[in-house]
Amino acid sequence: MTIPHPDLTQTVLDACHTLAGFTTTPGRITRTFLAPPTHDVHAFLTGWAQRLGMTIRVDAAGNLRCRWEGNGPNAPTLYLGSHLDTVPNAGAYDGILGVVLGFALVETLGGRRLPFALEVLGFSEEEGVRYGASFFGSLALLGTAGPMLELRDAGGQALRDALTEFGLDAEALPSAEIAGNALGYLEIHIEQGPVLEAAGQSIGVVEAIAGQNRLDLTFTGRASHAGTTPMLLRRDALAAAARFVVAAEELARSTPGLVATVGMMDVKPGAGNVIPGEVRCSLDIRHARDEVRLAALPGLLASAEQFATERGVTLAVTPKMEVQATPMHPQFRALLHQAAADAGLAHPELVSGAGHDAMVMAARMPAAMLFVRSPGGLSHHPDEAVLNEDVADALAVGERFLHLLAAEGGMHGL
């Protein structure tokens, strides 16, 4: 297709490259929640917002919020954006691309006003690296982030004190909550997976963000000598855990849309000539439909119990997290499909297996996500990449989405 804004597409890519340089670790992209280089990120994006004539503030949660007013004092607000923090040794596009594209979409208006305001959000925290809990930035917009203020990082610093150190007022956190009529939220994000690349498509419309359970399992047997203990008299915790790992994989392979992962395993005592007496492992299970995930989990845990019993091993299960699936708003999804079709692009639907700020915002307003192809399916890695033409396609779809939404009168304030 013809790229409608070739210079603006390059501006987006250049901005991502510049922002990648604001890091706490030279030679790597590492910018966790409230890290000092976040000031540099804010300054760079503030300069862009000022050139566009937007109003700018950093709220009490550290979110950068840049606003382009709509027609009339009571116009609803469409929120655009993503997160500014990264995992350690990250790539240049996770989160950042969605924020930068938000400013680019305002620039496509050429100074025109819409029936709704646009507010570009650069969320302060999504990854949850520093405090072990995600979405402080977006939860602040919902007014529910307060309990997180007492969390402490690895150095013992409370989150509220980190806000003060950054130059913010933790007591003003309630002021970050959304006020006024919220029209909805659109997040453009790299896919972080291989589905679009396998389909040969540049963009995709997210159907839902998968729900997930995370659990820890502890298999306890008896450590004993590897050479002197007959096979039938062993209580091998690792043998039971290994059967569980394979069962989790087999269940997910046989259940459409289900993914199950055992990503961590701690084997004790951990010697080559000792039968493992204890194994602790994780389980992460996800699906776009809660009923499928919740139906699969009890059977899998029952299998784990059976594998343990067969080997004279006990099993303890500790739930760590449960998140419900978040369907994206059907009318916003339909507009994204129409926008892509109008731009001459294929527009497959896909499920997000990763969590995003959109799942938080969806609790307050209609929310939608547009995915951009991730070459190699790679993310959370320094080799994370995008294709120039894919960024152009995302910009074209986003621009058309705004026009379609405006033509429908801002969904009549939905």
mmCIF file of C-alpha atoms in Angstrom:
data_model
loop_
_atom_site.group_PDB
_atom_site.id
_atom_site.type_symbol
_atom_site.label_atom_id
_atom_site.label_comp_id
_atom_site.label_asym_id
_atom_site.label_seq_id
_atom_site.Cartn_x
_atom_site.Cartn_y
_atom_site.Cartn_z
ATOM 1 C CA MET A 1 0.000 0.000 0.000
ATOM 2 C CA THR A 2 1.016 3.651 -0.369
ATOM 3 C CA ILE A 3 2.438 5.047 2.860
ATOM 4 C CA PRO A 4 0.254 8.104 3.665
ATOM 5 C CA HIS A 5 2.750 9.734 6.040
ATOM 6 C CA PRO A 6 6.256 8.529 5.147
ATOM 7 C CA ASP A 7 7.998 11.310 7.063
ATOM 8 C CA LEU A 8 5.822 10.771 10.127
ATOM 9 C CA THR A 9 6.494 7.026 10.050
ATOM 10 C CA GLN A 10 10.212 7.777 10.121
ATOM 11 C CA THR A 11 9.640 10.234 12.956
ATOM 12 C CA VAL A 12 7.991 7.457 14.963
ATOM 13 C CA LEU A 13 10.895 5.089 14.357
ATOM 14 C CA ASP A 14 13.466 7.767 15.153
ATOM 15 C CA ALA A 15 11.646 8.604 18.387
ATOM 16 C CA CYS A 16 11.700 4.960 19.490
ATOM 17 C CA HIS A 17 15.430 4.858 18.799
ATOM 18 C CA THR A 18 16.036 8.067 20.769
ATOM 19 C CA LEU A 19 13.983 6.897 23.742
ATOM 20 C CA ALA A 20 15.918 3.617 23.788
ATOM 21 C CA GLY A 21 18.982 5.654 24.715
ATOM 22 C CA PHE A 22 17.422 6.802 27.990
ATOM 23 C CA THR A 23 18.537 3.905 30.160
ATOM 24 C CA THR A 24 20.131 3.160 33.508
ATOM 25 C CA THR A 25 22.458 0.611 31.913
ATOM 26 C CA PRO A 26 24.701 1.930 29.129
ATOM 27 C CA GLY A 27 24.599 -0.324 26.097
ATOM 28 C CA ARG A 28 21.324 -1.903 27.194
ATOM 29 C CA ILE A 29 17.752 -0.687 27.440
ATOM 30 C CA THR A 30 16.746 -0.836 31.087
ATOM 31 C CA ARG A 31 14.292 1.709 32.454
ATOM 32 C CA THR A 32 12.228 0.438 35.344
ATOM 33 C CA PHE A 33 9.480 2.344 37.152
ATOM 34 C CA LEU A 34 10.570 5.877 38.150
ATOM 35 C CA ALA A 35 14.175 5.302 37.100
ATOM 36 C CA PRO A 36 15.950 8.670 36.634
ATOM 37 C CA PRO A 37 16.065 8.376 32.795
ATOM 38 C CA THR A 38 12.268 8.572 32.850
ATOM 39 C CA HIS A 39 12.712 12.330 33.276
ATOM 40 C CA ASP A 40 14.536 12.370 29.930
ATOM 41 C CA VAL A 41 11.728 10.371 28.303
ATOM 42 C CA HIS A 42 9.177 12.840 29.621
ATOM 43 C CA ALA A 43 11.232 15.791 28.397
ATOM 44 C CA PHE A 44 11.569 14.366 24.878
ATOM 45 C CA LEU A 45 7.866 13.562 24.541
ATOM 46 C CA THR A 46 6.875 16.855 26.155
ATOM 47 C CA GLY A 47 8.802 18.671 23.453
ATOM 48 C CA TRP A 48 6.781 16.852 20.778
ATOM 49 C CA ALA A 49 3.514 17.603 22.593
ATOM 50 C CA GLN A 50 4.411 21.280 22.881
ATOM 51 C CA ARG A 51 5.058 21.491 19.144
ATOM 52 C CA LEU A 52 1.590 20.053 18.578
ATOM 53 C CA GLY A 53 -0.031 22.545 20.946
ATOM 54 C CA MET A 54 -1.109 19.928 23.479
ATOM 55 C CA THR A 55 -1.553 20.537 27.196
ATOM 56 C CA ILE A 56 0.875 18.506 29.298
ATOM 57 C CA ARG A 57 1.104 17.166 32.827
ATOM 58 C CA VAL A 58 2.776 14.400 34.781
ATOM 59 C CA ASP A 59 0.226 13.089 37.253
ATOM 60 C CA ALA A 60 0.906 11.955 40.815
ATOM 61 C CA ALA A 61 1.513 8.373 39.651
ATOM 62 C CA GLY A 62 4.222 9.483 37.233
ATOM 63 C CA ASN A 63 2.084 9.054 34.102
ATOM 64 C CA LEU A 64 2.821 11.483 31.285
ATOM 65 C CA ARG A 65 -0.530 12.845 30.036
ATOM 66 C CA CYS A 66 -0.709 15.061 26.959
ATOM 67 C CA ARG A 67 -4.095 16.327 25.806
ATOM 68 C CA TRP A 68 -5.554 17.590 22.523
ATOM 69 C CA GLU A 69 -8.943 19.116 23.228
ATOM 70 C CA GLY A 70 -12.007 18.252 21.198
ATOM 71 C CA ASN A 71 -14.845 20.370 19.911
ATOM 72 C CA GLY A 72 -16.782 21.833 22.797
ATOM 73 C CA PRO A 73 -16.133 21.957 26.547
ATOM 74 C CA ASN A 74 -17.991 18.702 27.243
ATOM 75 C CA ALA A 75 -16.377 16.546 24.559
ATOM 76 C CA PRO A 76 -15.603 13.009 25.786
ATOM 77 C CA THR A 77 -12.014 11.766 25.836
ATOM 78 C CA LEU A 78 -10.423 9.003 23.803
ATOM 79 C CA TYR A 79 -7.250 7.816 25.517
ATOM 80 C CA LEU A 80 -4.287 6.589 23.445
ATOM 81 C CA GLY A 81 -1.005 5.161 24.628
ATOM 82 C CA SER A 82 0.948 2.457 26.413
ATOM 83 C CA HIS A 83 3.802 2.228 28.943
ATOM 84 C CA LEU A 84 7.202 3.893 29.227
ATOM 85 C CA ASP A 85 8.937 1.447 31.590
ATOM 86 C CA THR A 86 10.872 -1.599 30.398
ATOM 87 C CA VAL A 87 12.112 -4.942 31.597
ATOM 88 C CA PRO A 88 15.882 -5.247 32.116
ATOM 89 C CA ASN A 89 17.837 -5.541 28.841
ATOM 90 C CA ALA A 90 14.715 -4.783 26.840
ATOM 91 C CA GLY A 91 13.906 -3.957 23.249
ATOM 92 C CA ALA A 92 13.080 -0.551 21.831
ATOM 93 C CA TYR A 93 9.382 -0.988 20.990
ATOM 94 C CA ASP A 94 7.487 -2.767 23.769
ATOM 95 C CA GLY A 95 5.160 -0.083 25.162
ATOM 96 C CA ILE A 96 7.093 2.824 23.688
ATOM 97 C CA LEU A 97 5.774 2.296 20.147
ATOM 98 C CA GLY A 98 2.190 2.730 21.340
ATOM 99 C CA VAL A 99 2.980 5.968 23.150
ATOM 100 C CA VAL A 100 4.894 7.442 20.232
ATOM 101 C CA LEU A 101 2.152 6.462 17.786
ATOM 102 C CA GLY A 102 -0.308 8.311 20.028
ATOM 103 C CA PHE A 103 1.563 11.563 19.395
ATOM 104 C CA ALA A 104 1.842 10.722 15.703
ATOM 105 C CA LEU A 105 -1.922 10.263 15.474
ATOM 106 C CA VAL A 106 -2.464 13.711 16.998
ATOM 107 C CA GLU A 107 -0.027 15.074 14.413
ATOM 108 C CA THR A 108 -2.048 13.545 11.546
ATOM 109 C CA LEU A 109 -4.925 15.835 12.509
ATOM 110 C CA GLY A 110 -2.972 18.865 11.342
ATOM 111 C CA GLY A 111 -4.517 21.014 14.052
ATOM 112 C CA ARG A 112 -8.110 19.893 13.430
ATOM 113 C CA ARG A 113 -10.454 19.238 16.334
ATOM 114 C CA LEU A 114 -12.575 16.107 16.661
ATOM 115 C CA PRO A 115 -15.897 15.540 18.437
ATOM 116 C CA PHE A 116 -13.790 14.095 21.244
ATOM 117 C CA ALA A 117 -10.568 15.009 22.984
ATOM 118 C CA LEU A 118 -7.445 12.885 22.620
ATOM 119 C CA GLU A 119 -5.244 12.214 25.630
ATOM 120 C CA VAL A 120 -1.953 10.458 24.981
ATOM 121 C CA LEU A 121 -0.851 8.410 27.977
ATOM 122 C CA GLY A 122 2.694 7.345 28.761
ATOM 123 C CA PHE A 123 2.067 5.016 31.675
ATOM 124 C CA SER A 124 4.729 5.108 34.373
ATOM 125 C CA GLU A 125 4.651 1.400 35.170
ATOM 126 C CA GLU A 126 3.274 -1.698 33.487
ATOM 127 C CA GLU A 127 5.989 -4.333 33.694
ATOM 128 C CA GLY A 128 6.039 -4.705 37.487
ATOM 129 C CA VAL A 129 9.806 -5.190 37.598
ATOM 130 C CA ARG A 130 10.746 -2.867 40.456
ATOM 131 C CA TYR A 131 7.953 -3.589 42.941
ATOM 132 C CA GLY A 132 6.791 -7.008 41.795
ATOM 133 C CA ALA A 133 3.302 -5.741 40.939
ATOM 134 C CA SER A 134 2.145 -4.484 37.566
ATOM 135 C CA PHE A 135 -0.063 -1.651 36.298
ATOM 136 C CA PHE A 136 0.477 1.017 38.969
ATOM 137 C CA GLY A 137 0.178 3.712 36.304
ATOM 138 C CA SER A 138 -3.084 2.555 34.754
ATOM 139 C CA LEU A 139 -4.608 1.554 38.103
ATOM 140 C CA ALA A 140 -4.019 5.129 39.272
ATOM 141 C CA LEU A 141 -6.328 6.316 36.492
ATOM 142 C CA LEU A 142 -9.011 4.039 37.908
ATOM 143 C CA GLY A 143 -8.407 5.280 41.446
ATOM 144 C CA THR A 144 -7.370 1.848 42.733
ATOM 145 C CA ALA A 145 -3.570 2.121 42.989
ATOM 146 C CA GLY A 146 -3.462 3.408 46.570
ATOM 147 C CA PRO A 147 -2.702 0.068 48.301
ATOM 148 C CA MET A 148 0.435 -0.280 46.169
ATOM 149 C CA LEU A 149 2.042 2.751 47.817
ATOM 150 C CA GLU A 150 3.334 0.599 50.683
ATOM 151 C CA LEU A 151 5.101 -1.911 48.428
ATOM 152 C CA ARG A 152 8.894 -2.016 48.772
ATOM 153 C CA ASP A 153 11.503 -2.658 46.135
ATOM 154 C CA ALA A 154 14.574 -4.873 46.474
ATOM 155 C CA GLY A 155 16.422 -2.036 48.187
ATOM 156 C CA GLY A 156 13.659 -1.581 50.749
ATOM 157 C CA GLN A 157 12.340 1.724 49.395
ATOM 158 C CA ALA A 158 8.574 2.140 49.652
ATOM 159 C CA LEU A 159 6.777 3.073 46.462
ATOM 160 C CA ARG A 160 5.421 6.248 48.060
ATOM 161 C CA ASP A 161 8.998 7.337 48.856
ATOM 162 C CA ALA A 162 10.099 6.580 45.297
ATOM 163 C CA LEU A 163 7.373 8.933 44.063
ATOM 164 C CA THR A 164 8.707 11.668 46.346
ATOM 165 C CA GLU A 165 12.268 11.070 45.180
ATOM 166 C CA PHE A 166 11.058 11.428 41.578
ATOM 167 C CA GLY A 167 9.487 14.791 42.436
ATOM 168 C CA LEU A 168 5.868 13.682 42.866
ATOM 169 C CA ASP A 169 3.380 13.850 45.736
ATOM 170 C CA ALA A 170 2.051 10.458 46.799
ATOM 171 C CA GLU A 171 -0.724 12.135 48.798
ATOM 172 C CA ALA A 172 -2.055 13.577 45.539
ATOM 173 C CA LEU A 173 -2.475 10.128 43.972
ATOM 174 C CA PRO A 174 -6.307 10.382 43.931
ATOM 175 C CA SER A 175 -5.984 13.337 41.557
ATOM 176 C CA ALA A 176 -4.683 10.975 38.864
ATOM 177 C CA GLU A 177 -8.077 9.293 38.584
ATOM 178 C CA ILE A 178 -9.966 9.882 35.338
ATOM 179 C CA ALA A 179 -12.546 12.636 35.534
ATOM 180 C CA GLY A 180 -15.186 13.479 32.962
ATOM 181 C CA ASN A 181 -16.668 11.428 30.158
ATOM 182 C CA ALA A 182 -14.300 8.706 28.943
ATOM 183 C CA LEU A 183 -15.044 7.628 25.390
ATOM 184 C CA GLY A 184 -12.565 4.763 25.391
ATOM 185 C CA TYR A 185 -8.969 3.609 25.161
ATOM 186 C CA LEU A 186 -6.920 2.448 22.172
ATOM 187 C CA GLU A 187 -3.518 0.826 22.611
ATOM 188 C CA ILE A 188 -1.249 0.010 19.689
ATOM 189 C CA HIS A 189 1.379 -2.527 20.707
ATOM 190 C CA ILE A 190 3.822 -4.942 19.168
ATOM 191 C CA GLU A 191 2.399 -8.461 19.204
ATOM 192 C CA GLN A 192 5.338 -9.943 21.145
ATOM 193 C CA GLY A 193 4.609 -13.290 19.501
ATOM 194 C CA PRO A 194 4.817 -15.091 16.132
ATOM 195 C CA VAL A 195 1.176 -15.281 14.978
ATOM 196 C CA LEU A 196 1.091 -12.266 12.642
ATOM 197 C CA GLU A 197 4.447 -13.137 11.119
ATOM 198 C CA ALA A 198 3.304 -16.708 10.481
ATOM 199 C CA ALA A 199 0.184 -15.326 8.782
ATOM 200 C CA GLY A 200 2.215 -12.858 6.712
ATOM 201 C CA GLN A 201 0.234 -9.888 8.077
ATOM 202 C CA SER A 202 1.419 -6.537 9.370
ATOM 203 C CA ILE A 203 -1.341 -5.795 11.875
ATOM 204 C CA GLY A 204 -4.058 -7.609 13.784
ATOM 205 C CA VAL A 205 -7.067 -6.735 15.903
ATOM 206 C CA VAL A 206 -7.003 -8.107 19.437
ATOM 207 C CA GLU A 207 -10.098 -10.105 20.311
ATOM 208 C CA ALA A 208 -9.313 -10.483 23.996
ATOM 209 C CA ILE A 209 -6.508 -10.429 26.534
ATOM 210 C CA ALA A 210 -6.157 -13.894 27.991
ATOM 211 C CA GLY A 211 -7.061 -14.680 31.569
ATOM 212 C CA GLN A 212 -4.423 -16.503 33.550
ATOM 213 C CA ASN A 213 -3.638 -18.443 36.693
ATOM 214 C CA ARG A 214 -0.180 -18.667 38.218
ATOM 215 C CA LEU A 215 0.576 -21.264 40.855
ATOM 216 C CA ASP A 216 3.506 -22.814 42.680
ATOM 217 C CA LEU A 217 3.593 -26.602 43.139
ATOM 218 C CA THR A 218 5.812 -28.386 45.665
ATOM 219 C CA PHE A 219 6.436 -32.111 45.258
ATOM 220 C CA THR A 220 7.948 -33.603 48.438
ATOM 221 C CA GLY A 221 9.438 -37.092 48.412
ATOM 222 C CA ARG A 222 12.577 -38.413 50.076
ATOM 223 C CA ALA A 223 16.157 -37.804 49.123
ATOM 224 C CA SER A 224 18.272 -40.962 49.105
ATOM 225 C CA HIS A 225 21.316 -42.531 47.492
ATOM 226 C CA ALA A 226 21.014 -42.886 43.724
ATOM 227 C CA GLY A 227 23.037 -46.083 43.636
ATOM 228 C CA THR A 228 21.641 -48.019 46.586
ATOM 229 C CA THR A 229 17.896 -47.275 46.444
ATOM 230 C CA PRO A 230 15.956 -49.679 44.186
ATOM 231 C CA MET A 231 13.617 -48.092 41.685
ATOM 232 C CA LEU A 232 10.451 -49.493 43.259
ATOM 233 C CA LEU A 233 11.400 -48.143 46.709
ATOM 234 C CA ARG A 234 12.117 -44.596 45.614
ATOM 235 C CA ARG A 235 10.072 -41.478 46.455
ATOM 236 C CA ASP A 236 11.400 -39.378 43.602
ATOM 237 C CA ALA A 237 9.910 -35.880 43.670
ATOM 238 C CA LEU A 238 11.426 -34.959 40.314
ATOM 239 C CA ALA A 239 9.947 -37.974 38.556
ATOM 240 C CA ALA A 240 6.482 -36.877 39.691
ATOM 241 C CA ALA A 241 7.150 -33.262 38.716
ATOM 242 C CA ALA A 242 8.450 -34.322 35.299
ATOM 243 C CA ARG A 243 5.234 -36.209 34.585
ATOM 244 C CA PHE A 244 3.325 -33.061 35.532
ATOM 245 C CA VAL A 245 5.361 -30.884 33.152
ATOM 246 C CA VAL A 246 4.601 -33.204 30.242
ATOM 247 C CA ALA A 247 0.918 -33.428 31.228
ATOM 248 C CA ALA A 248 0.649 -29.622 31.220
ATOM 249 C CA GLU A 249 2.144 -29.476 27.741
ATOM 250 C CA GLU A 250 -0.099 -32.268 26.439
ATOM 251 C CA LEU A 251 -3.235 -30.647 27.853
ATOM 252 C CA ALA A 252 -2.427 -27.292 26.254
ATOM 253 C CA ARG A 253 -1.593 -28.896 22.909
ATOM 254 C CA SER A 254 -4.940 -30.710 22.883
ATOM 255 C CA THR A 255 -7.050 -27.719 23.994
ATOM 256 C CA PRO A 256 -7.432 -25.010 21.312
ATOM 257 C CA GLY A 257 -6.237 -21.635 22.505
ATOM 258 C CA LEU A 258 -4.873 -22.884 25.831
ATOM 259 C CA VAL A 259 -1.243 -22.276 26.791
ATOM 260 C CA ALA A 260 0.418 -23.835 29.838
ATOM 261 C CA THR A 261 3.994 -23.250 30.935
ATOM 262 C CA VAL A 262 6.244 -24.575 33.678
ATOM 263 C CA GLY A 263 8.924 -21.921 33.587
ATOM 264 C CA MET A 264 10.730 -22.430 36.890
ATOM 265 C CA MET A 265 11.886 -25.532 38.742
ATOM 266 C CA ASP A 266 14.002 -25.837 41.887
ATOM 267 C CA VAL A 267 15.316 -29.347 42.601
ATOM 268 C CA LYS A 268 16.724 -30.276 46.015
ATOM 269 C CA PRO A 269 19.206 -31.377 47.146
ATOM 270 C CA GLY A 270 20.508 -30.945 43.603
ATOM 271 C CA ALA A 271 23.265 -33.522 43.370
ATOM 272 C CA GLY A 272 23.802 -35.936 40.510
ATOM 273 C CA ASN A 273 24.019 -38.982 42.776
ATOM 274 C CA VAL A 274 21.047 -38.139 45.024
ATOM 275 C CA ILE A 275 17.389 -38.893 44.298
ATOM 276 C CA PRO A 276 15.524 -35.562 44.393
ATOM 277 C CA GLY A 277 13.592 -35.161 47.640
ATOM 278 C CA GLU A 278 11.820 -31.900 46.853
ATOM 279 C CA VAL A 279 10.875 -30.061 43.701
ATOM 280 C CA ARG A 280 9.225 -26.665 43.533
ATOM 281 C CA CYS A 281 7.906 -25.553 40.161
ATOM 282 C CA SER A 282 5.666 -22.914 38.672
ATOM 283 C CA LEU A 283 2.576 -23.200 36.505
ATOM 284 C CA ASP A 284 1.270 -20.466 34.212
ATOM 285 C CA ILE A 285 -1.967 -21.307 32.375
ATOM 286 C CA ARG A 286 -3.846 -18.897 30.066
ATOM 287 C CA HIS A 287 -6.837 -18.732 27.730
ATOM 288 C CA ALA A 288 -8.990 -16.014 26.191
ATOM 289 C CA ARG A 289 -12.111 -17.611 27.675
ATOM 290 C CA ASP A 290 -12.212 -18.000 31.427
ATOM 291 C CA GLU A 291 -14.508 -21.018 31.293
ATOM 292 C CA VAL A 292 -11.966 -22.989 29.244
ATOM 293 C CA ARG A 293 -9.073 -22.112 31.538
ATOM 294 C CA LEU A 294 -11.037 -22.799 34.702
ATOM 295 C CA ALA A 295 -12.275 -26.126 33.353
ATOM 296 C CA ALA A 296 -8.751 -27.241 32.427
ATOM 297 C CA LEU A 297 -6.960 -26.324 35.655
ATOM 298 C CA PRO A 298 -8.635 -28.731 38.150
ATOM 299 C CA GLY A 299 -8.016 -31.725 35.913
ATOM 300 C CA LEU A 300 -4.375 -30.799 35.484
ATOM 301 C CA LEU A 301 -3.887 -30.432 39.237
ATOM 302 C CA ALA A 302 -5.653 -33.754 39.802
ATOM 303 C CA SER A 303 -3.152 -35.341 37.423
ATOM 304 C CA ALA A 304 -0.296 -33.808 39.414
ATOM 305 C CA GLU A 305 -1.749 -35.294 42.591
ATOM 306 C CA GLN A 306 -1.990 -38.687 40.918
ATOM 307 C CA PHE A 307 1.617 -38.565 39.699
ATOM 308 C CA ALA A 308 2.723 -37.712 43.228
ATOM 309 C CA THR A 309 0.678 -40.472 44.870
ATOM 310 C CA GLU A 310 1.986 -43.098 42.456
ATOM 311 C CA ARG A 311 5.519 -42.326 43.670
ATOM 312 C CA GLY A 312 4.860 -41.907 47.399
ATOM 313 C CA VAL A 313 5.262 -38.143 47.031
ATOM 314 C CA THR A 314 3.092 -35.425 48.553
ATOM 315 C CA LEU A 315 1.911 -32.357 46.648
ATOM 316 C CA ALA A 316 1.211 -28.837 47.910
ATOM 317 C CA VAL A 317 -0.325 -26.230 45.561
ATOM 318 C CA THR A 318 -0.052 -22.493 46.276
ATOM 319 C CA PRO A 319 -2.107 -20.107 44.092
ATOM 320 C CA LYS A 320 -0.117 -16.960 43.270
ATOM 321 C CA MET A 321 -2.301 -14.955 40.895
ATOM 322 C CA GLU A 322 -5.576 -15.130 38.997
ATOM 323 C CA VAL A 323 -6.600 -12.638 36.304
ATOM 324 C CA GLN A 324 -9.830 -12.832 34.380
ATOM 325 C CA ALA A 325 -9.870 -12.680 30.594
ATOM 326 C CA THR A 326 -10.625 -9.256 29.170
ATOM 327 C CA PRO A 327 -12.609 -9.140 25.910
ATOM 328 C CA MET A 328 -11.967 -6.036 23.852
ATOM 329 C CA HIS A 329 -14.960 -3.798 23.151
ATOM 330 C CA PRO A 330 -16.962 -5.142 20.171
ATOM 331 C CA GLN A 331 -17.754 -1.739 18.623
ATOM 332 C CA PHE A 332 -14.169 -0.532 18.881
ATOM 333 C CA ARG A 333 -12.980 -3.832 17.415
ATOM 334 C CA ALA A 334 -15.426 -3.429 14.531
ATOM 335 C CA LEU A 335 -14.089 0.056 13.839
ATOM 336 C CA LEU A 336 -10.509 -1.248 13.810
ATOM 337 C CA HIS A 337 -11.514 -3.951 11.333
ATOM 338 C CA GLN A 338 -13.207 -1.339 9.145
ATOM 339 C CA ALA A 339 -10.234 0.997 9.394
ATOM 340 C CA ALA A 340 -7.853 -1.758 8.298
ATOM 341 C CA ALA A 341 -10.131 -2.761 5.426
ATOM 342 C CA ASP A 342 -10.362 0.873 4.291
ATOM 343 C CA ALA A 343 -6.546 0.996 4.322
ATOM 344 C CA GLY A 344 -6.422 -2.102 2.119
ATOM 345 C CA LEU A 345 -4.976 -4.315 4.835
ATOM 346 C CA ALA A 346 -5.809 -7.789 6.056
ATOM 347 C CA HIS A 347 -7.018 -7.623 9.649
ATOM 348 C CA PRO A 348 -6.978 -10.996 11.426
ATOM 349 C CA GLU A 349 -8.182 -11.290 15.002
ATOM 350 C CA LEU A 350 -5.877 -12.742 17.623
ATOM 351 C CA VAL A 351 -5.664 -13.182 21.360
ATOM 352 C CA SER A 352 -3.107 -11.395 23.502
ATOM 353 C CA GLY A 353 -1.426 -13.903 25.763
ATOM 354 C CA ALA A 354 0.388 -11.097 27.585
ATOM 355 C CA GLY A 355 -1.187 -8.576 29.922
ATOM 356 C CA HIS A 356 -1.466 -4.924 28.909
ATOM 357 C CA ASP A 357 -2.708 -1.636 30.323
ATOM 358 C CA ALA A 358 -5.769 -2.119 28.097
ATOM 359 C CA MET A 359 -7.020 -4.846 30.441
ATOM 360 C CA VAL A 360 -7.014 -2.343 33.311
ATOM 361 C CA MET A 361 -8.593 0.475 31.307
ATOM 362 C CA ALA A 362 -11.316 -1.893 30.085
ATOM 363 C CA ALA A 363 -12.721 -1.961 33.609
ATOM 364 C CA ARG A 364 -13.692 1.718 33.233
ATOM 365 C CA MET A 365 -14.300 2.255 29.511
ATOM 366 C CA PRO A 366 -14.450 0.584 26.081
ATOM 367 C CA ALA A 367 -10.945 -0.609 25.202
ATOM 368 C CA ALA A 368 -9.314 -1.992 22.085
ATOM 369 C CA MET A 369 -5.860 -3.033 20.951
ATOM 370 C CA LEU A 370 -4.148 -3.116 17.583
ATOM 371 C CA PHE A 371 -1.156 -5.431 17.308
ATOM 372 C CA VAL A 372 1.859 -4.808 15.071
ATOM 373 C CA ARG A 373 3.911 -7.731 13.748
ATOM 374 C CA SER A 374 6.961 -8.733 15.802
ATOM 375 C CA PRO A 375 9.699 -10.074 13.490
ATOM 376 C CA GLY A 376 10.816 -13.434 14.794
ATOM 377 C CA GLY A 377 8.087 -13.256 17.433
ATOM 378 C CA LEU A 378 10.716 -11.675 19.663
ATOM 379 C CA SER A 379 10.086 -9.294 22.579
ATOM 380 C CA HIS A 380 11.567 -8.479 26.001
ATOM 381 C CA HIS A 381 14.886 -8.883 24.228
ATOM 382 C CA PRO A 382 17.415 -6.411 22.777
ATOM 383 C CA ASP A 383 16.784 -7.820 19.275
ATOM 384 C CA GLU A 384 13.096 -6.871 19.433
ATOM 385 C CA ALA A 385 12.219 -5.183 16.125
ATOM 386 C CA VAL A 386 9.507 -3.764 13.894
ATOM 387 C CA LEU A 387 9.281 -3.326 10.132
ATOM 388 C CA ASN A 388 8.999 0.225 8.808
ATOM 389 C CA GLU A 389 6.048 -0.674 6.592
ATOM 390 C CA ASP A 390 4.226 -2.278 9.526
ATOM 391 C CA VAL A 391 4.540 0.900 11.569
ATOM 392 C CA ALA A 392 3.172 2.810 8.586
ATOM 393 C CA ASP A 393 0.237 0.403 8.405
ATOM 394 C CA ALA A 394 -0.488 0.824 12.117
ATOM 395 C CA LEU A 395 -0.418 4.596 11.739
ATOM 396 C CA ALA A 396 -2.789 4.407 8.759
ATOM 397 C CA VAL A 397 -5.232 2.173 10.652
ATOM 398 C CA GLY A 398 -5.097 4.383 13.729
ATOM 399 C CA GLU A 399 -5.730 7.513 11.687
ATOM 400 C CA ARG A 400 -8.683 5.928 9.893
ATOM 401 C CA PHE A 401 -10.044 4.668 13.234
ATOM 402 C CA LEU A 402 -10.134 8.254 14.541
ATOM 403 C CA HIS A 403 -12.002 9.445 11.453
ATOM 404 C CA LEU A 404 -14.519 6.612 11.633
ATOM 405 C CA LEU A 405 -15.091 7.265 15.304
ATOM 406 C CA ALA A 406 -15.580 10.967 14.609
ATOM 407 C CA ALA A 407 -18.024 10.191 11.773
ATOM 408 C CA GLU A 408 -20.115 8.168 14.217
ATOM 409 C CA GLY A 409 -20.290 11.120 16.559
ATOM 410 C CA GLY A 410 -17.822 9.640 18.999
ATOM 411 C CA MET A 411 -19.987 6.530 19.376
ATOM 412 C CA HIS A 412 -22.618 8.921 20.743
ATOM 413 C CA GLY A 413 -20.603 9.329 23.933
ATOM 414 C CA LEU A 414 -20.536 5.575 24.582
#
